[in-house]
Short mmCIF file of C-alpha atoms in Angstrom, two decimals:
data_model
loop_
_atom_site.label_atom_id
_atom_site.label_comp_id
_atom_site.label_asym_id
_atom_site.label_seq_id
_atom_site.Cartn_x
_atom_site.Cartn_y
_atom_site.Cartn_z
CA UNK A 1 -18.28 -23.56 13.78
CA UNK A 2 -14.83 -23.70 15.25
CA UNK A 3 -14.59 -20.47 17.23
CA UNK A 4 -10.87 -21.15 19.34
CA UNK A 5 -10.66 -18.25 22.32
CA UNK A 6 -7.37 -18.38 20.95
CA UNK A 7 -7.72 -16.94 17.84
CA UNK A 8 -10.88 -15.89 17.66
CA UNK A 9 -12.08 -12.68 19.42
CA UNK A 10 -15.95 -11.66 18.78
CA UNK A 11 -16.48 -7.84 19.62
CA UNK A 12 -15.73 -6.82 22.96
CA UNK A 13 -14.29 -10.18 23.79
CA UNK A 14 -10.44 -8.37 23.68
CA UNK A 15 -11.50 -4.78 24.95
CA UNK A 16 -8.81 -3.10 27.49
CA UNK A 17 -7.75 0.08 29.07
CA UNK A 18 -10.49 2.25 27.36
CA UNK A 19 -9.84 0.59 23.91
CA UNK A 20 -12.84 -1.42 21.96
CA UNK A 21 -9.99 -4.12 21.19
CA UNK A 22 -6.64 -4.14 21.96
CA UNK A 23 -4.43 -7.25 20.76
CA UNK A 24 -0.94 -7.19 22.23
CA UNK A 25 2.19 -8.97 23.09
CA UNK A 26 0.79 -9.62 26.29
CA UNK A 27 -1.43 -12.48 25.00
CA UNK A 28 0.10 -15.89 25.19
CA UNK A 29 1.91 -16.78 21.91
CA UNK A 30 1.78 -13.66 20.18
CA UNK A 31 4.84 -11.46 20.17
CA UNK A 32 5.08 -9.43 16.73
CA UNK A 33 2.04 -7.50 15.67
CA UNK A 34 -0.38 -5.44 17.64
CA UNK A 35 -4.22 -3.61 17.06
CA UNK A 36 -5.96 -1.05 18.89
CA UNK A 37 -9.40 0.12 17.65
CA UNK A 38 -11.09 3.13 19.78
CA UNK A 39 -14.17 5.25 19.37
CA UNK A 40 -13.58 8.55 19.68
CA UNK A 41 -16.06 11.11 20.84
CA UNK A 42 -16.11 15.15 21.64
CA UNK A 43 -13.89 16.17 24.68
CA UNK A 44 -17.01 16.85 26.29
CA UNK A 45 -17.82 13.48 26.98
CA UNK A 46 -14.64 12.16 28.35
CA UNK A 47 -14.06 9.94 25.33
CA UNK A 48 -11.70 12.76 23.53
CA UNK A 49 -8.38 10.92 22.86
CA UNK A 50 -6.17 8.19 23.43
CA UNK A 51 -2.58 8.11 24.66
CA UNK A 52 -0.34 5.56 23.54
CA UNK A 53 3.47 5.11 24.88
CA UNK A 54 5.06 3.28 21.82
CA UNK A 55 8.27 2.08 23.43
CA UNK A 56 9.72 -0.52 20.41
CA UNK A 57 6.46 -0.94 18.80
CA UNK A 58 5.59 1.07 15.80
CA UNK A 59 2.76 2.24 14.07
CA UNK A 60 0.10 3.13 11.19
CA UNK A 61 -3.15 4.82 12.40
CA UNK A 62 -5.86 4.14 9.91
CA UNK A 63 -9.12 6.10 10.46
CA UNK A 64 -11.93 3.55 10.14
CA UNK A 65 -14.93 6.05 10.06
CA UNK A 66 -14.65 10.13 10.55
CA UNK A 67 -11.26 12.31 10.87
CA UNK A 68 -8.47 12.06 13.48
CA UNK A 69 -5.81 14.24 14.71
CA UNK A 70 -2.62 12.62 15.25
CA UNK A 71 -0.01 13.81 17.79
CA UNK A 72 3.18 11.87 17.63
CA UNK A 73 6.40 13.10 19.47
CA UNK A 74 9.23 11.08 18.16
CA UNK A 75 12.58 9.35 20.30
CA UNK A 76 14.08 12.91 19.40
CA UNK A 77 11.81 15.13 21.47
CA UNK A 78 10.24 16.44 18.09
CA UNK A 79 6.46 17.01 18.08
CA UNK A 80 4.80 15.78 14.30
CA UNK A 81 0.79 16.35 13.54
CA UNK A 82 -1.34 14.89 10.55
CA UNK A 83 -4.77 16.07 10.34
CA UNK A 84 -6.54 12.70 8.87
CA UNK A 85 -9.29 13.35 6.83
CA UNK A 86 -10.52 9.63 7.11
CA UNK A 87 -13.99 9.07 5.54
CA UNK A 88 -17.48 7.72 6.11
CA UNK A 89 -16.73 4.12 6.76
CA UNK A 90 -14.23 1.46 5.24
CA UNK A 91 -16.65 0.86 2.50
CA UNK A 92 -16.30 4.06 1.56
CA UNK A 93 -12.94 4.12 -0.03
CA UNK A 94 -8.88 4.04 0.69
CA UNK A 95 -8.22 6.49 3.57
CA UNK A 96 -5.29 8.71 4.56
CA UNK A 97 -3.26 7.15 7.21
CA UNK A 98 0.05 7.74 9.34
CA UNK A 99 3.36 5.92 10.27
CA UNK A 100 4.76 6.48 13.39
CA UNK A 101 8.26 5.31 14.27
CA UNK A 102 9.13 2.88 17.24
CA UNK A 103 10.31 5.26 20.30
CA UNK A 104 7.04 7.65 19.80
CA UNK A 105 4.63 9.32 22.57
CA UNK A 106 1.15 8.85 20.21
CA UNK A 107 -2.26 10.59 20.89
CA UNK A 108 -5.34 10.67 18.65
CA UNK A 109 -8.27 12.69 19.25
CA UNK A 110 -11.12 13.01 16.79
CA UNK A 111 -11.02 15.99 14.53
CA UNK A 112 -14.99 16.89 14.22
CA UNK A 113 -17.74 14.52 15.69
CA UNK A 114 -16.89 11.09 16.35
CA UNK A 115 -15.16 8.66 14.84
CA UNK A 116 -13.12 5.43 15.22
CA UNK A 117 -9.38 5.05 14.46
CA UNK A 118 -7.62 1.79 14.47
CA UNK A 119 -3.72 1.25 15.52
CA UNK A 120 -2.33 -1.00 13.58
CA UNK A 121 1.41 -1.96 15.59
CA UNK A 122 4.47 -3.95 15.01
CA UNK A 123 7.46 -4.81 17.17
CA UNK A 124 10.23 -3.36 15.33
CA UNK A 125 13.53 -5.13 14.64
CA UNK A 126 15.93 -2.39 16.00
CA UNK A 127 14.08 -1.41 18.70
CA UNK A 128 12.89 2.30 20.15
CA UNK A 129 16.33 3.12 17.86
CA UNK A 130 15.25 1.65 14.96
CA UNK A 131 17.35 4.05 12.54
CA UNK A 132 16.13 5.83 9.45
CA UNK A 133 12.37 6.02 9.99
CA UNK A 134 10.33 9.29 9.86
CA UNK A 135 6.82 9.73 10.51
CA UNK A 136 4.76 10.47 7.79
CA UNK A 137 1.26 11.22 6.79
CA UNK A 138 0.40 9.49 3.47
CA UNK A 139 -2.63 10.88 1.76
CA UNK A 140 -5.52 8.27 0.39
CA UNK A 141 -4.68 9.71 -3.12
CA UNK A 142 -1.04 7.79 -2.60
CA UNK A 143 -2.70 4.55 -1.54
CA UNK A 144 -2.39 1.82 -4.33
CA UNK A 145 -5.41 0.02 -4.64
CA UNK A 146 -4.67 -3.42 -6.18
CA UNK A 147 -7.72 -5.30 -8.06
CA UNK A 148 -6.92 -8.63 -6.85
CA UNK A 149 -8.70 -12.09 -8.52
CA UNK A 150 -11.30 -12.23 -10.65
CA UNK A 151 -14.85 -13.77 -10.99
CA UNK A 152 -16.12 -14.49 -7.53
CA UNK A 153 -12.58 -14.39 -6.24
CA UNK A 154 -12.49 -10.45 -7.35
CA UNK A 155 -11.09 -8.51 -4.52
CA UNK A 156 -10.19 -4.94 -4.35
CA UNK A 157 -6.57 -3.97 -1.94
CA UNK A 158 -5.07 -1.55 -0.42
CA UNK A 159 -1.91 -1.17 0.15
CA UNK A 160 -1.04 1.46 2.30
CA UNK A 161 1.40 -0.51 4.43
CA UNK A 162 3.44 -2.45 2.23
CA UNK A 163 6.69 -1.98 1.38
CA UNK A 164 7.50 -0.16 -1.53
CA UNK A 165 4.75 2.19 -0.14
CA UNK A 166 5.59 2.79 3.73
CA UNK A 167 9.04 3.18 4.67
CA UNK A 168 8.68 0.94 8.20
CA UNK A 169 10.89 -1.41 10.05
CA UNK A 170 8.51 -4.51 10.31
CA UNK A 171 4.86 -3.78 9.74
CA UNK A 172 3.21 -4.40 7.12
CA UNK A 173 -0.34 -3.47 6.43
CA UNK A 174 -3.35 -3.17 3.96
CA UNK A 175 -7.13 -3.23 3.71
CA UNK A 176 -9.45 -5.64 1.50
CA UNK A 177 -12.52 -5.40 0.70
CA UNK A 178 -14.82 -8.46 -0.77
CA UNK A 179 -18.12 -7.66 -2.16
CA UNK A 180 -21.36 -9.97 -1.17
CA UNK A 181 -21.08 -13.85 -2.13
CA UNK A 182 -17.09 -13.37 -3.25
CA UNK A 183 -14.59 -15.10 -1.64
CA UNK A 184 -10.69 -13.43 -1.03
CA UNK A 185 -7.70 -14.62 0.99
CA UNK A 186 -8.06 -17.31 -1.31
CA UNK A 187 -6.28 -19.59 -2.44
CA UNK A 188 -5.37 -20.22 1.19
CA UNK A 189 -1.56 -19.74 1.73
CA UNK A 190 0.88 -19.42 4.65
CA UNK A 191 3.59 -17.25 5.77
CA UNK A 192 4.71 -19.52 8.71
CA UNK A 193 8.15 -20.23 7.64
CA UNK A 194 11.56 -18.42 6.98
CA UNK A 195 12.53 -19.59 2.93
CA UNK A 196 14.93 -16.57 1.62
CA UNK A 197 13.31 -15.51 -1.50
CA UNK A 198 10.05 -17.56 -1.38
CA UNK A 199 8.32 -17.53 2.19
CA UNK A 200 8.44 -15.13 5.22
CA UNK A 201 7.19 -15.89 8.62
CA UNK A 202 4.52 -13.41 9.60
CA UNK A 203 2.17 -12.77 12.53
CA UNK A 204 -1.32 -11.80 10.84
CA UNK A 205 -4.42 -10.06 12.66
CA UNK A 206 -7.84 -10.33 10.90
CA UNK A 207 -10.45 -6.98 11.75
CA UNK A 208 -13.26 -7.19 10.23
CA UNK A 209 -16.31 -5.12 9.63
CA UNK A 210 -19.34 -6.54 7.43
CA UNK A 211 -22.31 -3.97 5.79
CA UNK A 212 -25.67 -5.35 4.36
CA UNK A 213 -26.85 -5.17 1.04
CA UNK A 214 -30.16 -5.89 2.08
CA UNK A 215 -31.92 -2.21 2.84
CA UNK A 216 -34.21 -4.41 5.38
CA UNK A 217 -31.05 -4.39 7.49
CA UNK A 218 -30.23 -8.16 7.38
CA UNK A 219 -27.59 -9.68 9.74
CA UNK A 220 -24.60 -8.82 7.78
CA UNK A 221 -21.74 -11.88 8.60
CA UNK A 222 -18.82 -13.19 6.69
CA UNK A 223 -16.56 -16.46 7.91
CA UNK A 224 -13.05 -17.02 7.79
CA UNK A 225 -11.08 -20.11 7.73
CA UNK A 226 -7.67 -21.10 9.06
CA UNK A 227 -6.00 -24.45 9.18
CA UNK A 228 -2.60 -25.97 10.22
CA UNK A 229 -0.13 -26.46 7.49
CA UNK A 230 1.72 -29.10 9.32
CA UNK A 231 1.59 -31.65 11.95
CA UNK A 232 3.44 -29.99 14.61
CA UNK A 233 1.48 -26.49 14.47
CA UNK A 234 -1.98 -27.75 14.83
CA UNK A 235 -5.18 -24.89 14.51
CA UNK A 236 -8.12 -25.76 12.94
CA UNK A 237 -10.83 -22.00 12.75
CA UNK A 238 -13.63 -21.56 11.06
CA UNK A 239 -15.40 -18.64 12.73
CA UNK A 240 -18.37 -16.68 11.74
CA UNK A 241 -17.64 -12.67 11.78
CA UNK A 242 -18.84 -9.39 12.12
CA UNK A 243 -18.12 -5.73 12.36
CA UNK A 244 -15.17 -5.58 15.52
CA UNK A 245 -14.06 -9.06 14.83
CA UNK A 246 -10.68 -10.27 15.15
CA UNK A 247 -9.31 -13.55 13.92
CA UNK A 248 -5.43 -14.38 14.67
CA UNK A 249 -3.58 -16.26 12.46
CA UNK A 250 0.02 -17.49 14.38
CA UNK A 251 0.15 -19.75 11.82
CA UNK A 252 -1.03 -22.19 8.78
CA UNK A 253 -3.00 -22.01 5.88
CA UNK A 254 -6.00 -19.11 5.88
CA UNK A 255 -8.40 -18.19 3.57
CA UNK A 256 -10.94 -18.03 2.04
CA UNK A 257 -12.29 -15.25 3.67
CA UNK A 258 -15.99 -15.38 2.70
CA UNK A 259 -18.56 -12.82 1.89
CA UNK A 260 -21.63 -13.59 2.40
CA UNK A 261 -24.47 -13.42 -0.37
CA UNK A 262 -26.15 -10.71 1.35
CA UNK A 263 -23.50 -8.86 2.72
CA UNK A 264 -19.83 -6.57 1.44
CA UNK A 265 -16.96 -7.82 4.02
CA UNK A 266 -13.55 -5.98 4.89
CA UNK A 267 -10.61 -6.61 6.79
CA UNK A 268 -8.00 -4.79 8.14
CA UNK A 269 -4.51 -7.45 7.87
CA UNK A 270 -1.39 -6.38 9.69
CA UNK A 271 1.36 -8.64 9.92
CA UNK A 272 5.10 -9.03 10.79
CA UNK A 273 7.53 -11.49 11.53
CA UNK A 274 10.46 -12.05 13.67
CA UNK A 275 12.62 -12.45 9.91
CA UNK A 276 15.68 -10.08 8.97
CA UNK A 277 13.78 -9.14 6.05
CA UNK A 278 10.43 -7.20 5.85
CA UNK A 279 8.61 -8.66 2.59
CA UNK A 280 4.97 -10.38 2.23
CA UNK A 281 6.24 -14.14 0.80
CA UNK A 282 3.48 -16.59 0.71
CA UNK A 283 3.17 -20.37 -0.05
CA UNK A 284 -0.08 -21.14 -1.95
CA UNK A 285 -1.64 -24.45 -0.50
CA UNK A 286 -1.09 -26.63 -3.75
CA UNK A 287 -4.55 -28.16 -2.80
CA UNK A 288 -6.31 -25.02 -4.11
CA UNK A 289 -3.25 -23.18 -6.21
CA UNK A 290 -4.53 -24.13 -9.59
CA UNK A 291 -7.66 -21.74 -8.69
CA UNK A 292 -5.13 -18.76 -10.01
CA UNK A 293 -5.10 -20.17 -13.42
CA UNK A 294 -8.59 -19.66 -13.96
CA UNK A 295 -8.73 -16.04 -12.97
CA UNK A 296 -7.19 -15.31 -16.82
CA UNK A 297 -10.90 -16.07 -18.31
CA UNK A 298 -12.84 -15.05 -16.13
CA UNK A 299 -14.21 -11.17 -16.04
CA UNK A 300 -13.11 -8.92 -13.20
CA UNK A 301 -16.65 -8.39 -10.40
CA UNK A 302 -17.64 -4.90 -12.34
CA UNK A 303 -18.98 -4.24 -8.45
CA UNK A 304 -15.70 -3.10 -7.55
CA UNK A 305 -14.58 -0.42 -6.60
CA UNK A 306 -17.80 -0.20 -4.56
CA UNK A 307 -16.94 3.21 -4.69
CA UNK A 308 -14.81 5.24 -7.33
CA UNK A 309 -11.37 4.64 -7.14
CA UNK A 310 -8.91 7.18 -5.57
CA UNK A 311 -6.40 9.03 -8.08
CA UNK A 312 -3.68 6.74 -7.19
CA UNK A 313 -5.55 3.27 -8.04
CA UNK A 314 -3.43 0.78 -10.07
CA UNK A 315 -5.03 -2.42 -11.66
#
């Protein structure tokens, strides 16, 4: 098992300034995309918010378990709220989230008991001015959910972040969820390179959280794979993961993401790119492409949705 400090970060491995994990621009060689994951508890016990300065970063809070309250005061002085309803855990379904523009004063506080939010951040293109962006609250009934694959490639997506969905300068964000023994990010593919109309080169964080199947409470794991797609931008990863997880992906081929037999995986992706155009282009490796002509006879995983699908699913 290939686990590179790099690009691998086990739980707690990347925690900072009273966040669980908090990947930023100040790590060496990353400069696009950020994540911040926090557990938030009652005032009472000190753990009752988090204050973020946005500066030319913006963002998408995604509740991973129980409801938020979002506070966002924009470049213009004016004060936004969303209450997030959020839900049980990221099992559980597509959740309500919210953009907030580059140039924002951020705070997030839970909204009844605890629960954990996650930051999802990009370095915008125009900076704290990027123009034309509005913060928004977009309720999980709005969230596409994409059934992605089929057989033991079945996958189930959504798209909360992408565009088409989420007016945003650069980020670009969803959720997947693989049941037990499936595999997804797969075929691998890249976004490593600038190709106008066929490729875009994107940053890409990996969170991951893992839940048994087994009610004996097995140790729930999944493993994801990442591997240069040329000579000159060598990584080689294959790391074994868990719930609070990272893998980064700077570059090259990655995928499969892998589900163990005993055990449903998710990840949290959020990527962007230095690129004058905000699109999710990918190169298939043509080791494994063919795999996508298959998909047409094979059945759909009737597992999925592990839970029923929101009012806005499309297939």
């Amino acid at each position: 098992m290939n686990h590179d400090a790099r690009w691998v970060l086990p739980l707690g491995a990347a925690a900072a300034d009273g966040w669980d994990l908090a990947v930023t621009d100040a790590r060496p060689d990353w400069q696009h995309t950020s994540l911040r994951v926090a557990t938030l508890t009652p005032a009472s016990s000190g753990s009752g918010s988090r204050v973020l300065e946005g500066g030319d970063w913006e963002y998408v809070v995604v509740p991973l378990s129980g409801a938020a309250h979002v506070t966002a005061t924009t470049a213009d002085g004016t004060t936004h709220e969303a209450e997030l309803a959020g839900r049980t855990d990221v099992f559980a379904g597509p959740t309500d989230v919210a953009y907030v523009p580059a140039g924002s004063r951020i705070t997030v506080r839970p909204s009844a008991g605890a629960a954990r939010v996650a930051l999802a951040g990009a370095l915008t293109r125009g900076g704290s001015g990027a123009a034309g962006r509005a913060f928004r609250h977009l309720p999980a009934a709005q969230v596409p959910v994409e059934r992605r694959g089929a057989g033991s490639a079945s996958r189930e997506v959504r798209n909360f972040g992408l565009p088409g969905v989420l007016d945003a300068d650069a980020i670009i964000a969803c959720e997947v969820v693989t049941p037990a023994g499936n595999w997804s990010s797969w075929p691998p593919h890249k976004h490593d390179v600038e190709r106008p109309g066929e490729e875009t080169a994107l940053e890409e964080i990996y969170y991951f959280e893992t839940r048994s199947t087994d009610p004996r409470g097995t140790d729930p794991v999944g493993y994801q794979r990442v591997y240069a797609s040329g000579a000159d931008r060598p990584i080689d990863v294959l790391a074994e993961v868990r719930t609070g997880d990272v893998v980064l992906v700077p570059h090259g081929w990655h995928g499969p993401s892998i589900a163990a037999p005993d055990a449903h995986l998710y990840y949290l992706n959020v990527m962007a790119g230095p690129g004058p155009e905000r699109a999710w282009l990918i190169c298939d490796d043509p080791a494994h492409a063919q795999v996508r002509d298959t998909w047409r006879e094979q059945p759909f995983d009737p597992r999925l949705p592990l839970t029923r699908p929101a009012s806005g699913e499309t297939v």
